[in-house]
mmCIF file with all atom_site columns, C-alpha atoms in Angstrom:
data_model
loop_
_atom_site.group_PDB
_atom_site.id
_atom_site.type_symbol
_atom_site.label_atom_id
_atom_site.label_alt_id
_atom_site.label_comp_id
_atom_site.label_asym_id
_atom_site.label_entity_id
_atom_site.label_seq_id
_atom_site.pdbx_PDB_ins_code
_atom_site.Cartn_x
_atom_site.Cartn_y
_atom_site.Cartn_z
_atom_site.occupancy
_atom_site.B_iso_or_equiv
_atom_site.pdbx_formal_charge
_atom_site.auth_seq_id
_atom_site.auth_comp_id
_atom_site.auth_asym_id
_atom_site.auth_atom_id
_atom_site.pdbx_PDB_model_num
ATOM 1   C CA . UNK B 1 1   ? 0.000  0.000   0.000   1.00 66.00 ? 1   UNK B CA 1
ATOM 2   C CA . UNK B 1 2   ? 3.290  2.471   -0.283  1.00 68.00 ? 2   UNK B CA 1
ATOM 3   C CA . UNK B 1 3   ? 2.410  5.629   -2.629  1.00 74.00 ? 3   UNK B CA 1
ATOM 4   C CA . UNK B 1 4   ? 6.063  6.116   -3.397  1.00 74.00 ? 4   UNK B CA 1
ATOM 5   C CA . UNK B 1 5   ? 9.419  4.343   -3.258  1.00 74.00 ? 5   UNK B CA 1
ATOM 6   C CA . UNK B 1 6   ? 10.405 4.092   0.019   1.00 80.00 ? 6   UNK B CA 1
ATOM 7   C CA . UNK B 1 7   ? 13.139 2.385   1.814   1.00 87.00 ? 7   UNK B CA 1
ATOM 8   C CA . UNK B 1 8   ? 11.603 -0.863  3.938   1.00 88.00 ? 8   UNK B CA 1
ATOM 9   C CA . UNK B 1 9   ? 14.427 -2.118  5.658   1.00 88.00 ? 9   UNK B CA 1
ATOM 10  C CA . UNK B 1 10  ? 18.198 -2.865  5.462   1.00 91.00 ? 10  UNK B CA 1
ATOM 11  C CA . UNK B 1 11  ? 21.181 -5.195  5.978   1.00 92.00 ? 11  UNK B CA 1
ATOM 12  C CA . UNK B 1 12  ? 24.599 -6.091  7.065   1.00 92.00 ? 12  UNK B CA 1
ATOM 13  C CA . UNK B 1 13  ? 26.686 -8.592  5.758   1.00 92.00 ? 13  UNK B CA 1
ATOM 14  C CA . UNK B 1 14  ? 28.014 -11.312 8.648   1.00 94.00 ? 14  UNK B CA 1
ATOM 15  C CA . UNK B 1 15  ? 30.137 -14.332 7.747   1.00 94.00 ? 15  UNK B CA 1
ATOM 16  C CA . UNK B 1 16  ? 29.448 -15.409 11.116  1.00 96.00 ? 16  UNK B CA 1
ATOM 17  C CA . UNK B 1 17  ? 25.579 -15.153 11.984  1.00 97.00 ? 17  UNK B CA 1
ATOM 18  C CA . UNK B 1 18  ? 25.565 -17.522 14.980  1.00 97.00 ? 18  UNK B CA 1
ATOM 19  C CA . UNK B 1 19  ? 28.038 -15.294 16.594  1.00 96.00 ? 19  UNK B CA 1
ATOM 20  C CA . UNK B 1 20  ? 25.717 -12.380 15.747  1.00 96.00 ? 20  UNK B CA 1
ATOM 21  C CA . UNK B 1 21  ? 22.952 -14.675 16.952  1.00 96.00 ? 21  UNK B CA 1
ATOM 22  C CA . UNK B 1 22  ? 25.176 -14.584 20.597  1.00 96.00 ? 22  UNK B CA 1
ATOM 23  C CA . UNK B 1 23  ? 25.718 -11.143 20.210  1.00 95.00 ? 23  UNK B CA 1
ATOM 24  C CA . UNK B 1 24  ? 21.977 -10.683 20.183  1.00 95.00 ? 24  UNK B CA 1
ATOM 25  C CA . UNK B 1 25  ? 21.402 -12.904 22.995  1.00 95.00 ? 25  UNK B CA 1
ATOM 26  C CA . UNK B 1 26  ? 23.814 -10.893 25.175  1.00 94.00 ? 26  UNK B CA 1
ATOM 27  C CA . UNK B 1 27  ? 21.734 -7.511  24.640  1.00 92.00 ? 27  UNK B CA 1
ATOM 28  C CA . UNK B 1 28  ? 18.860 -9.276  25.257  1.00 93.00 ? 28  UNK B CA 1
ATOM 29  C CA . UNK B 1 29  ? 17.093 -10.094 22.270  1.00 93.00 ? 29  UNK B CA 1
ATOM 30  C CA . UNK B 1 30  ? 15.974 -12.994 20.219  1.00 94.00 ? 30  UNK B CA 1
ATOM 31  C CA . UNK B 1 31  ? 16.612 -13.999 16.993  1.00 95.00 ? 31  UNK B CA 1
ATOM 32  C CA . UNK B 1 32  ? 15.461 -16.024 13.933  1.00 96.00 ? 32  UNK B CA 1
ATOM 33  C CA . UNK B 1 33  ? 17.933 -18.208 11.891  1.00 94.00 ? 33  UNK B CA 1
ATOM 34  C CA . UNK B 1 34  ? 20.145 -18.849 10.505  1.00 96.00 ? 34  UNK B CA 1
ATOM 35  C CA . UNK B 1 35  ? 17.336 -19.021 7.593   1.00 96.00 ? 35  UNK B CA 1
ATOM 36  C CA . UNK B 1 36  ? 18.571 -20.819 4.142   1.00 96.00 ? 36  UNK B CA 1
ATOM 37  C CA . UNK B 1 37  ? 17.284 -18.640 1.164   1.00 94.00 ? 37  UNK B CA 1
ATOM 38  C CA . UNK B 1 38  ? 18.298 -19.846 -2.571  1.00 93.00 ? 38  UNK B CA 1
ATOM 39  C CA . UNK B 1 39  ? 16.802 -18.655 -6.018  1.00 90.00 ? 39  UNK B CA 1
ATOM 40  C CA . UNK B 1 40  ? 18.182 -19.226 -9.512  1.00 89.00 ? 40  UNK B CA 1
ATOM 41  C CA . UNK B 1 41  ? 18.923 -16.564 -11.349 1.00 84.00 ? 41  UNK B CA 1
ATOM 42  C CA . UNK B 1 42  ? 17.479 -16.140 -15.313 1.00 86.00 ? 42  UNK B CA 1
ATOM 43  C CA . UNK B 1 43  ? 20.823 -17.342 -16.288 1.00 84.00 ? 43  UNK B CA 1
ATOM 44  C CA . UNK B 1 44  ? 20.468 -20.324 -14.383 1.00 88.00 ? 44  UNK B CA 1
ATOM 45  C CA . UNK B 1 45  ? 23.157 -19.420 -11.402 1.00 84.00 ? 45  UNK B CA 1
ATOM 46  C CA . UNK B 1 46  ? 22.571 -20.530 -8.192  1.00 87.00 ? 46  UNK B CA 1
ATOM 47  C CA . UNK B 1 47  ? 22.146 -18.242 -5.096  1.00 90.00 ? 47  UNK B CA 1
ATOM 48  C CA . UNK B 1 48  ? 22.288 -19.158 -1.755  1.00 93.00 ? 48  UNK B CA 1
ATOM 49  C CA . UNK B 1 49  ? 22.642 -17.438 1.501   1.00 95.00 ? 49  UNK B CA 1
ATOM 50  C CA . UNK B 1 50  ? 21.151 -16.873 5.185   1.00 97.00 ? 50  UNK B CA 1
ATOM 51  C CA . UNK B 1 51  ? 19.124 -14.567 6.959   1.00 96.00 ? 51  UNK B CA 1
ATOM 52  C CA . UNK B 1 52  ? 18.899 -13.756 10.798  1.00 97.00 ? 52  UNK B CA 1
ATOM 53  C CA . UNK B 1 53  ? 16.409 -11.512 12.161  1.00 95.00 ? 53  UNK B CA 1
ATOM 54  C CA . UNK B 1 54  ? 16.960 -9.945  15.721  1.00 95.00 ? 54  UNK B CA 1
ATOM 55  C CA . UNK B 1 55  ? 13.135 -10.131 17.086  1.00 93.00 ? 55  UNK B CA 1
ATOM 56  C CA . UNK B 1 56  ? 12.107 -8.482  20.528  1.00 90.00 ? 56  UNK B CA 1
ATOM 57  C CA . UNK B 1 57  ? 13.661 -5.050  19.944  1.00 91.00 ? 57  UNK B CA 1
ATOM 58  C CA . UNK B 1 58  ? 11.614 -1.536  19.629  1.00 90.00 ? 58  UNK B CA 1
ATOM 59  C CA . UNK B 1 59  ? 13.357 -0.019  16.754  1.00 92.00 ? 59  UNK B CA 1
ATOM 60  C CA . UNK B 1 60  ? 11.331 -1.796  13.750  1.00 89.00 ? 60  UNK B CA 1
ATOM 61  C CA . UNK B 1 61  ? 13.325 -1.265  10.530  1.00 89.00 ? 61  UNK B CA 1
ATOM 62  C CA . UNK B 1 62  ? 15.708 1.120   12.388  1.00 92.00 ? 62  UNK B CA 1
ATOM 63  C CA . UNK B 1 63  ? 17.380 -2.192  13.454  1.00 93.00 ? 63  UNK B CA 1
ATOM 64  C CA . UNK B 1 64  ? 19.210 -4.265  10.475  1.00 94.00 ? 64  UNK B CA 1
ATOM 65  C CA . UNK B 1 65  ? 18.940 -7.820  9.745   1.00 95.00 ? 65  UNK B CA 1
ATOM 66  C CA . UNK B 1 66  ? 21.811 -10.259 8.509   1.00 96.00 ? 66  UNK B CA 1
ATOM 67  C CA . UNK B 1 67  ? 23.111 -11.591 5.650   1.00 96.00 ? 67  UNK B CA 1
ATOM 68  C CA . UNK B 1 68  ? 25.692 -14.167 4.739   1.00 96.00 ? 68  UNK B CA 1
ATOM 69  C CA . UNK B 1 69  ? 26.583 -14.774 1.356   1.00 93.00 ? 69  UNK B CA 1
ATOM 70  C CA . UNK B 1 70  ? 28.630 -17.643 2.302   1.00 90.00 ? 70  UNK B CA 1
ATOM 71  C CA . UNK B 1 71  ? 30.931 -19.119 -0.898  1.00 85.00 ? 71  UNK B CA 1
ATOM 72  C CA . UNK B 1 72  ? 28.600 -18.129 -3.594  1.00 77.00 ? 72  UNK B CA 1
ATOM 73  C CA . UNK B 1 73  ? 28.209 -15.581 -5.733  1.00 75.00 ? 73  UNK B CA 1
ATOM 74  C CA . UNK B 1 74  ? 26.417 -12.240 -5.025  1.00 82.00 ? 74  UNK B CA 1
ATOM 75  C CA . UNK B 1 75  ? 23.295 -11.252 -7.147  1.00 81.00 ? 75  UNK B CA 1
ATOM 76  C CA . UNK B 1 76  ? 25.322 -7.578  -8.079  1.00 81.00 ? 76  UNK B CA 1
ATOM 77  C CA . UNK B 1 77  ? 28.220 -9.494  -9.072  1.00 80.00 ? 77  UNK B CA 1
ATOM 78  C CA . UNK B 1 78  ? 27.649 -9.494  -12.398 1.00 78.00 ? 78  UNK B CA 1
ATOM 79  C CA . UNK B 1 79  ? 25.723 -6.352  -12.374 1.00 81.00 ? 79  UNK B CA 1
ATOM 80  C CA . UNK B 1 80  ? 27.538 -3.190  -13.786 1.00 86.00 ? 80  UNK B CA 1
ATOM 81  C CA . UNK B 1 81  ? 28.090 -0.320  -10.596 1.00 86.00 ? 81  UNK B CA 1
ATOM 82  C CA . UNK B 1 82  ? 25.875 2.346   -10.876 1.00 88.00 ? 82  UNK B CA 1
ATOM 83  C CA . UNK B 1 83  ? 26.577 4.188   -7.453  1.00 92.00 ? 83  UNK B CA 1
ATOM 84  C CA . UNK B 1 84  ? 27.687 3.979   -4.229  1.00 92.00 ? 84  UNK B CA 1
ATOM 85  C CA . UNK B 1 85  ? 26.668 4.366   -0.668  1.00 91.00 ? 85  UNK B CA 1
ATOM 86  C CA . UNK B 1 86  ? 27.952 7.358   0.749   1.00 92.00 ? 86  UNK B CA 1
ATOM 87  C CA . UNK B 1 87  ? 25.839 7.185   3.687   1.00 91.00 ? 87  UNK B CA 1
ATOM 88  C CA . UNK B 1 88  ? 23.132 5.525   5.997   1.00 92.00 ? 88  UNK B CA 1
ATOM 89  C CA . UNK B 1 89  ? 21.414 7.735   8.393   1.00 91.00 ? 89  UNK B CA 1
ATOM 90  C CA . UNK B 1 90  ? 19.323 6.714   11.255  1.00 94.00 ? 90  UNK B CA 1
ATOM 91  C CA . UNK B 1 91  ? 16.937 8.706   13.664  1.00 95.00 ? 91  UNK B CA 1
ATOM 92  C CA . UNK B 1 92  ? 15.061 7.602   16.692  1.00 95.00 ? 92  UNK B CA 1
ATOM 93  C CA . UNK B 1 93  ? 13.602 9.850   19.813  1.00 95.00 ? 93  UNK B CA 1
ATOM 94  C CA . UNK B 1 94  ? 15.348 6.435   21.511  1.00 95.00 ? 94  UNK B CA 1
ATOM 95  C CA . UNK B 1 95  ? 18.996 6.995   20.174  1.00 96.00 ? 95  UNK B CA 1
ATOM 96  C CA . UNK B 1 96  ? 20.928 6.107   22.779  1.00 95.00 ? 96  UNK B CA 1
ATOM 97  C CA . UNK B 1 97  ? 18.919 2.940   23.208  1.00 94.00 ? 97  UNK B CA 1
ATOM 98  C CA . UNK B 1 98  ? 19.695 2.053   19.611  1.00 94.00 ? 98  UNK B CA 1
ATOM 99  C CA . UNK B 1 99  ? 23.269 2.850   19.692  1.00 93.00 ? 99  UNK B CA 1
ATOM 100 C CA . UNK B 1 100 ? 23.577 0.753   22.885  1.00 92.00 ? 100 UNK B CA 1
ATOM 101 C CA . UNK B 1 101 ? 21.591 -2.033  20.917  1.00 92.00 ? 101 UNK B CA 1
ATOM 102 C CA . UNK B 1 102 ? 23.819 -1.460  17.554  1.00 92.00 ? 102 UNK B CA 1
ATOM 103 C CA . UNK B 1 103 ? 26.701 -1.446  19.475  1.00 91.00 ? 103 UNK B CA 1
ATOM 104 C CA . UNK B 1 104 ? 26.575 -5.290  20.941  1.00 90.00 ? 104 UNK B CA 1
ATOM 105 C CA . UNK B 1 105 ? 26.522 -6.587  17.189  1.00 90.00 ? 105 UNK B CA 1
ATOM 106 C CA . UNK B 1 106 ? 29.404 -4.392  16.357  1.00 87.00 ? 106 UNK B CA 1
ATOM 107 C CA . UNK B 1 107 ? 27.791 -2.145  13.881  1.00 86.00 ? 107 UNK B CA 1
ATOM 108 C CA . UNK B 1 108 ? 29.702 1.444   13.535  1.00 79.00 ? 108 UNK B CA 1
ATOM 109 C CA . UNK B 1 109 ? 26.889 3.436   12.620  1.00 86.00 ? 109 UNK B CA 1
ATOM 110 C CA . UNK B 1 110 ? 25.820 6.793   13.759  1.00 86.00 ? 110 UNK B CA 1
ATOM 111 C CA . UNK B 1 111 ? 22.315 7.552   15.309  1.00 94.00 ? 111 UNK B CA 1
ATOM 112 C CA . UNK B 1 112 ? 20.679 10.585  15.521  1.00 95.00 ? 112 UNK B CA 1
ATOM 113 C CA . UNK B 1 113 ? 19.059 12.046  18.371  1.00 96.00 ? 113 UNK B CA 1
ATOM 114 C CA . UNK B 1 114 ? 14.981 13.128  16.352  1.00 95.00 ? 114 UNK B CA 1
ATOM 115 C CA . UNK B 1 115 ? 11.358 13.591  17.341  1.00 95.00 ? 115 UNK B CA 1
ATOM 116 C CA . UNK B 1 116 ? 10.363 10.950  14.954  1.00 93.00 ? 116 UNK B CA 1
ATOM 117 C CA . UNK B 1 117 ? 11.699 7.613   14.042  1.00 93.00 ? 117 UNK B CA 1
ATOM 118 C CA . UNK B 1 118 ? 13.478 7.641   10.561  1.00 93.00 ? 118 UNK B CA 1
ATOM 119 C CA . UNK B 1 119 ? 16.504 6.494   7.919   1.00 91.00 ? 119 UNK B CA 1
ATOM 120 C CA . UNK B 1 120 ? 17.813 7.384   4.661   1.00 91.00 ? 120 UNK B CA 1
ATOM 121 C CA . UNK B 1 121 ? 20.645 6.214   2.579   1.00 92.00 ? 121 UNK B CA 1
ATOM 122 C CA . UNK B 1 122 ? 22.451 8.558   0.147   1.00 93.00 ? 122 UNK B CA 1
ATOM 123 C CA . UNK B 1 123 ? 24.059 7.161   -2.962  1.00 92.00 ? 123 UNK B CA 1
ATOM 124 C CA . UNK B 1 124 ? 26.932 8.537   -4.960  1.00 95.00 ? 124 UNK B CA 1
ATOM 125 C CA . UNK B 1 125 ? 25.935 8.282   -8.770  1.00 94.00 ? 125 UNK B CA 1
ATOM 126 C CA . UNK B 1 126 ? 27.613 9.901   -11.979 1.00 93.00 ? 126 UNK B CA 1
ATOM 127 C CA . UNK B 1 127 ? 24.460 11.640  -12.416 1.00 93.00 ? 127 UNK B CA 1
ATOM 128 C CA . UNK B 1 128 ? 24.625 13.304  -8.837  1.00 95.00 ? 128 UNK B CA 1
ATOM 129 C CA . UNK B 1 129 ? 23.567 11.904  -4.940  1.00 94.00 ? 129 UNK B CA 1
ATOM 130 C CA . UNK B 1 130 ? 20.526 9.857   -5.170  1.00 91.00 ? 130 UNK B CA 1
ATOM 131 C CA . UNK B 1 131 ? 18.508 9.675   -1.478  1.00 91.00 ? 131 UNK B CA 1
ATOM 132 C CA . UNK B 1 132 ? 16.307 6.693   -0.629  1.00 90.00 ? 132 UNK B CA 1
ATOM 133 C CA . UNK B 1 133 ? 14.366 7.471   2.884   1.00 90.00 ? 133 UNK B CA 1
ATOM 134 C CA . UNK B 1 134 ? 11.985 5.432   4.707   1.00 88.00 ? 134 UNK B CA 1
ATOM 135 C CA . UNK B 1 135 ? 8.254  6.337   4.783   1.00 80.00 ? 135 UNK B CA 1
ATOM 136 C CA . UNK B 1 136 ? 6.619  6.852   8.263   1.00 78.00 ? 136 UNK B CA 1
ATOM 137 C CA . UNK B 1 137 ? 4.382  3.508   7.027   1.00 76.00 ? 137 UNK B CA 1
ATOM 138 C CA . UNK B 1 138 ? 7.391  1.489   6.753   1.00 81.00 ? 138 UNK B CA 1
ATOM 139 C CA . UNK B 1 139 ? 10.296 2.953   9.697   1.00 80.00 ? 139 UNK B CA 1
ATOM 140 C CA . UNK B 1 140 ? 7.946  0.657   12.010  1.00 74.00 ? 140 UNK B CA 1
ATOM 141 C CA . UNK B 1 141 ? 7.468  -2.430  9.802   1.00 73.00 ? 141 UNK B CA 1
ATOM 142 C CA . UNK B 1 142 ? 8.755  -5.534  11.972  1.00 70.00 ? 142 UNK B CA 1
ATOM 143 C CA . UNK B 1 143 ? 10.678 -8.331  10.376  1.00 65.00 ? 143 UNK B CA 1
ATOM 144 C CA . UNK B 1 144 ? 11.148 -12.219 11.364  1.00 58.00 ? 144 UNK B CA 1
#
């Protein structure tokens, strides 16, 4: 039901979710996965890779899930680049919480103090900066 493109959530790469599966555990929260995902792409390549989704935590899509690629190949491998992330900002009226969270899976990210929850990501492009933000309809979306 989105009007307009909108940021819905976002992830970190982890060749080690179980540890960030302890890592969770030790601020607190739960988690789901490891999760096995797989697709084939139109050329007939074969993805695979696994999800883990903290669970019991305030922050809706203010807080990432994980991602492991593991051996294979990633689906923008093969992709030509077309920009790059310059930045990822996140707001919450509960910053500190979420930096305290953030902070026990080792993720070096700066959060802003704001009356409203909210995140963008800015992205470098030939043609100039390119920002995604969240909508207020998806900044509380809950995933896993």
């Amino acid at each position: 039901d989105l009007s307009h493109p909108a940021l819905i959530t976002w992830t970190l790469r982890s060749p080690d979710l179980p540890g960030v599966a302890r890592q969770l555990a030790a601020a607190g929260l739960e988690s789901r996965g490891p999760v096995a995902t797989r697709r084939t792409t139109p050329d007939g390549t074969e993805l695979a890779w696994e999800l883990l989704f903290p669970r019991g935590h305030e922050f809706g899509a203010l807080m990432p899930f994980f991602i492991d690629w593991g051996d294979g190949g990633h689906p923008a491998d093969d992709l030509p680049p077309a920009g790059a992330l310059e930045a990822l900002t996140v707001e919450s009226p509960h910053a500190a919480a979420l930096r305290r969270l953030l902070g026990h899976v080792d993720v070096p990210l700066v959060v802003r103090e704001a009356a409203e929850p909210a995140f963008h990501a800015t992205i470098v492009t030939v043609h100039g900066d390119v920002v995604l933000e969240a909508s207020p309809a998806t900044v509380g979306l809950r995933f896993g």
